[in-house]
Amino acid sequence: MTSKNTVCLWYDGTALEAAQFYAETFPDSAVGDVFRAPADFPAGKAGDVLTVLFTVAGIPCLGLNGGPMFKHSEAFSFQVATDDQEETDRLWNAIVGNGGQESECGWCKDRWGLSWQITPRVLTDALANPDPQVGRRAFEAMMTMRKIDVARIEAAVRG
């Protein structure tokens, strides 16, 4: 592991499966080393996958198969910037269509309970626009959406 700071994500025995899904779904993602437990531990037996090193969109992560004690919450999420509706749809549909669930304003959860924000750049650009009316219109449009609709955000920007 070369990164000084790594996100540790807790799983209930499914860290390798999650890492493989992320690597197949998100650009600049990969599964690295898989470490097996040298002895029995509270959530498993010797030889079970204990940790998995992986990257998600360039962010180094460690998946820990720690058992059922802790669950993911919306207090932590990955925010993935997308360039267009096609990329937004592909990522959203991969997460939601693989046992995940939709939420509001571009948020969704994967089947492991991890939260994702699939956020088109047109939305973040609109919210940062120096004209406060552009940001307001884009924000109000976003508040009515689940998956972000790029055309509706662009229409809101135009007024």
CSV table of C-alpha atoms in Angstrom, one decimal:
chain,number,residue,atom,x,y,z
A,1,MET,CA,0.0,0.0,0.0
A,2,THR,CA,1.6,3.3,-1.1
A,3,SER,CA,-1.0,5.8,0.1
A,4,LYS,CA,-0.6,7.3,3.5
A,5,ASN,CA,-4.4,7.7,3.9
A,6,THR,CA,-6.7,4.9,3.0
A,7,VAL,CA,-10.5,4.7,3.4
A,8,CYS,CA,-11.4,1.6,5.4
A,9,LEU,CA,-14.9,0.2,4.6
A,10,TRP,CA,-16.5,-2.4,6.9
A,11,TYR,CA,-18.3,-5.4,5.3
A,12,ASP,CA,-20.0,-8.4,6.6
A,13,GLY,CA,-18.0,-11.0,4.7
A,14,THR,CA,-18.4,-9.4,1.3
A,15,ALA,CA,-15.5,-7.1,0.9
A,16,LEU,CA,-14.0,-9.0,-2.1
A,17,GLU,CA,-17.3,-9.1,-3.9
A,18,ALA,CA,-17.9,-5.4,-3.3
A,19,ALA,CA,-14.3,-4.5,-4.5
A,20,GLN,CA,-14.8,-6.6,-7.6
A,21,PHE,CA,-18.1,-4.8,-8.4
A,22,TYR,CA,-16.5,-1.4,-7.9
A,23,ALA,CA,-13.5,-2.3,-10.1
A,24,GLU,CA,-15.9,-3.5,-12.9
A,25,THR,CA,-18.1,-0.4,-12.6
A,26,PHE,CA,-16.0,2.7,-12.0
A,27,PRO,CA,-13.1,4.0,-14.1
A,28,ASP,CA,-9.7,4.1,-12.4
A,29,SER,CA,-10.7,1.3,-10.1
A,30,ALA,CA,-9.1,-2.0,-9.3
A,31,VAL,CA,-8.8,-4.9,-6.9
A,32,GLY,CA,-5.4,-5.2,-5.3
A,33,ASP,CA,-4.1,-7.6,-2.6
A,34,VAL,CA,-6.5,-10.0,-0.8
A,35,PHE,CA,-5.4,-11.0,2.7
A,36,ARG,CA,-6.7,-14.1,4.4
A,37,ALA,CA,-7.1,-14.4,8.1
A,38,PRO,CA,-4.1,-16.3,9.7
A,39,ALA,CA,-6.4,-17.6,12.5
A,40,ASP,CA,-10.1,-17.6,13.5
A,41,PHE,CA,-11.6,-14.2,14.3
A,42,PRO,CA,-15.0,-13.1,15.5
A,43,ALA,CA,-16.5,-12.8,12.0
A,44,GLY,CA,-14.8,-15.8,10.4
A,45,LYS,CA,-12.4,-18.6,10.3
A,46,ALA,CA,-8.7,-19.0,9.4
A,47,GLY,CA,-8.3,-18.7,5.6
A,48,ASP,CA,-11.4,-16.5,5.1
A,49,VAL,CA,-10.9,-13.2,3.3
A,50,LEU,CA,-10.1,-10.7,6.1
A,51,THR,CA,-9.1,-7.6,4.1
A,52,VAL,CA,-9.0,-6.5,0.4
A,53,LEU,CA,-7.0,-3.5,-0.9
A,54,PHE,CA,-8.8,-1.8,-3.8
A,55,THR,CA,-9.3,1.6,-5.4
A,56,VAL,CA,-12.5,3.3,-6.4
A,57,ALA,CA,-12.2,6.0,-8.9
A,58,GLY,CA,-8.6,6.5,-7.8
A,59,ILE,CA,-9.3,6.5,-4.1
A,60,PRO,CA,-7.4,3.9,-2.1
A,61,CYS,CA,-9.6,1.7,0.1
A,62,LEU,CA,-9.4,-1.3,2.4
A,63,GLY,CA,-12.4,-3.5,2.7
A,64,LEU,CA,-12.5,-5.2,6.1
A,65,ASN,CA,-14.7,-8.2,6.6
A,66,GLY,CA,-15.5,-7.3,10.2
A,67,GLY,CA,-18.9,-8.9,10.6
A,68,PRO,CA,-22.4,-7.6,11.1
A,69,MET,CA,-21.8,-5.2,14.0
A,70,PHE,CA,-21.4,-2.0,12.0
A,71,LYS,CA,-23.4,-0.7,9.0
A,72,HIS,CA,-22.7,1.9,6.4
A,73,SER,CA,-24.6,5.2,6.7
A,74,GLU,CA,-25.3,8.3,4.6
A,75,ALA,CA,-22.8,10.1,6.8
A,76,PHE,CA,-20.1,8.7,4.4
A,77,SER,CA,-20.5,8.6,0.6
A,78,PHE,CA,-18.5,8.5,-2.5
A,79,GLN,CA,-19.3,11.4,-4.8
A,80,VAL,CA,-18.6,10.5,-8.4
A,81,ALA,CA,-18.5,13.4,-11.0
A,82,THR,CA,-20.0,12.4,-14.4
A,83,ASP,CA,-19.5,14.2,-17.7
A,84,ASP,CA,-22.9,13.5,-19.3
A,85,GLN,CA,-26.2,11.8,-19.0
A,86,GLU,CA,-24.9,8.5,-20.5
A,87,GLU,CA,-22.2,8.2,-17.8
A,88,THR,CA,-24.7,9.2,-15.1
A,89,ASP,CA,-27.1,6.6,-16.3
A,90,ARG,CA,-24.5,3.9,-16.6
A,91,LEU,CA,-23.2,4.4,-13.0
A,92,TRP,CA,-26.6,4.9,-11.4
A,93,ASN,CA,-28.1,1.9,-13.2
A,94,ALA,CA,-25.1,-0.3,-12.2
A,95,ILE,CA,-25.5,0.6,-8.5
A,96,VAL,CA,-29.3,0.5,-8.3
A,97,GLY,CA,-29.7,-2.4,-10.7
A,98,ASN,CA,-27.2,-4.6,-8.7
A,99,GLY,CA,-29.4,-4.7,-5.6
A,100,GLY,CA,-29.0,-1.1,-4.6
A,101,GLN,CA,-31.7,1.5,-4.0
A,102,GLU,CA,-32.5,5.0,-5.2
A,103,SER,CA,-32.5,8.0,-3.0
A,104,GLU,CA,-32.9,11.8,-3.5
A,105,CYS,CA,-30.9,14.4,-5.4
A,106,GLY,CA,-28.4,12.1,-7.1
A,107,TRP,CA,-27.9,9.8,-4.1
A,108,CYS,CA,-28.2,6.0,-4.2
A,109,LYS,CA,-27.0,3.1,-2.1
A,110,ASP,CA,-25.3,0.0,-3.4
A,111,ARG,CA,-26.3,-3.5,-2.2
A,112,TRP,CA,-23.8,-3.3,0.6
A,113,GLY,CA,-25.4,-0.2,2.0
A,114,LEU,CA,-22.6,2.2,0.9
A,115,SER,CA,-23.9,5.6,-0.3
A,116,TRP,CA,-23.0,7.1,-3.6
A,117,GLN,CA,-23.6,10.6,-5.1
A,118,ILE,CA,-23.7,10.3,-8.9
A,119,THR,CA,-23.3,14.0,-9.8
A,120,PRO,CA,-23.1,15.4,-13.3
A,121,ARG,CA,-20.5,18.2,-13.6
A,122,VAL,CA,-23.2,20.4,-15.1
A,123,LEU,CA,-24.9,20.4,-11.7
A,124,THR,CA,-21.9,21.3,-9.7
A,125,ASP,CA,-20.9,24.0,-12.2
A,126,ALA,CA,-24.5,25.4,-12.0
A,127,LEU,CA,-24.4,25.5,-8.2
A,128,ALA,CA,-21.0,27.3,-8.3
A,129,ASN,CA,-22.2,29.8,-10.9
A,130,PRO,CA,-21.6,33.4,-9.9
A,131,ASP,CA,-25.2,34.3,-10.7
A,132,PRO,CA,-27.1,33.2,-7.6
A,133,GLN,CA,-30.3,32.8,-9.7
A,134,VAL,CA,-28.6,30.1,-11.8
A,135,GLY,CA,-27.6,28.2,-8.7
A,136,ARG,CA,-31.1,28.6,-7.2
A,137,ARG,CA,-32.8,27.3,-10.4
A,138,ALA,CA,-30.4,24.3,-10.7
A,139,PHE,CA,-30.8,23.5,-6.9
A,140,GLU,CA,-34.6,23.7,-7.1
A,141,ALA,CA,-34.6,21.4,-10.1
A,142,MET,CA,-32.2,18.9,-8.4
A,143,MET,CA,-34.5,18.8,-5.3
A,144,THR,CA,-37.2,17.2,-7.4
A,145,MET,CA,-35.0,14.4,-8.8
A,146,ARG,CA,-33.7,11.0,-7.8
A,147,LYS,CA,-31.2,10.3,-10.6
A,148,ILE,CA,-30.0,13.7,-11.9
A,149,ASP,CA,-31.4,14.6,-15.3
A,150,VAL,CA,-28.8,16.6,-17.2
A,151,ALA,CA,-31.2,18.1,-19.7
A,152,ARG,CA,-33.4,19.4,-16.9
A,153,ILE,CA,-30.4,20.9,-15.1
A,154,GLU,CA,-29.3,22.5,-18.3
A,155,ALA,CA,-32.8,23.9,-18.9
A,156,ALA,CA,-32.8,25.3,-15.3
A,157,VAL,CA,-29.4,27.0,-16.0
A,158,ARG,CA,-30.8,28.7,-19.1
A,159,GLY,CA,-33.9,29.8,-17.1
